Coordinates of C-alpha atoms in Angstrom, one line a residue:
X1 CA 29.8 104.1 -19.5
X2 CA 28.7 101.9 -22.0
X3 CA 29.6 98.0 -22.2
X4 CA 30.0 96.0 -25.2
X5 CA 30.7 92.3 -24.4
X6 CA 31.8 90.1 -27.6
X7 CA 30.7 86.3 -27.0
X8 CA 31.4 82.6 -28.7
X9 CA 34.9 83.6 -30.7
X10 CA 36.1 79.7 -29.7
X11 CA 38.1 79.7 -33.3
X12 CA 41.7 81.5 -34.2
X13 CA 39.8 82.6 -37.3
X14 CA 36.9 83.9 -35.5
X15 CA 39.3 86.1 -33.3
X16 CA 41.1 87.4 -36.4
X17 CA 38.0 88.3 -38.7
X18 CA 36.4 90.2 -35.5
X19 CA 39.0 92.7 -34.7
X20 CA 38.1 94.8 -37.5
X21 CA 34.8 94.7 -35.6
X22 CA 36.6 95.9 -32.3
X23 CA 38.2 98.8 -33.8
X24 CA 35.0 100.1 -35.6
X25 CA 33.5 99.6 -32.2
X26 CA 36.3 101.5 -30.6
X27 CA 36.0 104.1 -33.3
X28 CA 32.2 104.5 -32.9
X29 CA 32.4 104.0 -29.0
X30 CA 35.4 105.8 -27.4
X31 CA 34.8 105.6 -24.4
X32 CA 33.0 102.2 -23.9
X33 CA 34.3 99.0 -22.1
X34 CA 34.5 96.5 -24.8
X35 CA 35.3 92.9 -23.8
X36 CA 36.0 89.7 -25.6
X37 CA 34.6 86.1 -23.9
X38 CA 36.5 83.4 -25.8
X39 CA 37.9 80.0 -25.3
X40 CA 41.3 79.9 -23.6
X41 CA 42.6 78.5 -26.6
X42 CA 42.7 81.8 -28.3
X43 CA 42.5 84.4 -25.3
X44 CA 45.7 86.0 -25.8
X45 CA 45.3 87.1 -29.0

């Protein structure tokens, strides 16, 4: 299984311009573990 690991999105507005990044990943990348490391600020988005 691949792993994908997305780093540094500290910013609301980082978080928000990236997930069309996640779901191209997803799309190109079924079946890999993709994982965000972000500030708690914006971790549950």
């Amino acid at each position: 299984m691949q792993s994908i690991l997305i780093i540094r999105l500290s910013a609301i507005g980082d978080v928000v311009f990236a997930s069309p990044i996640i779901e191209a990943l997803r799309r190109t990348h079924p079946d890999a573990h993709i994982a965000w490391l972000a500030e708690p600020a914006v971790a549950d988005l």
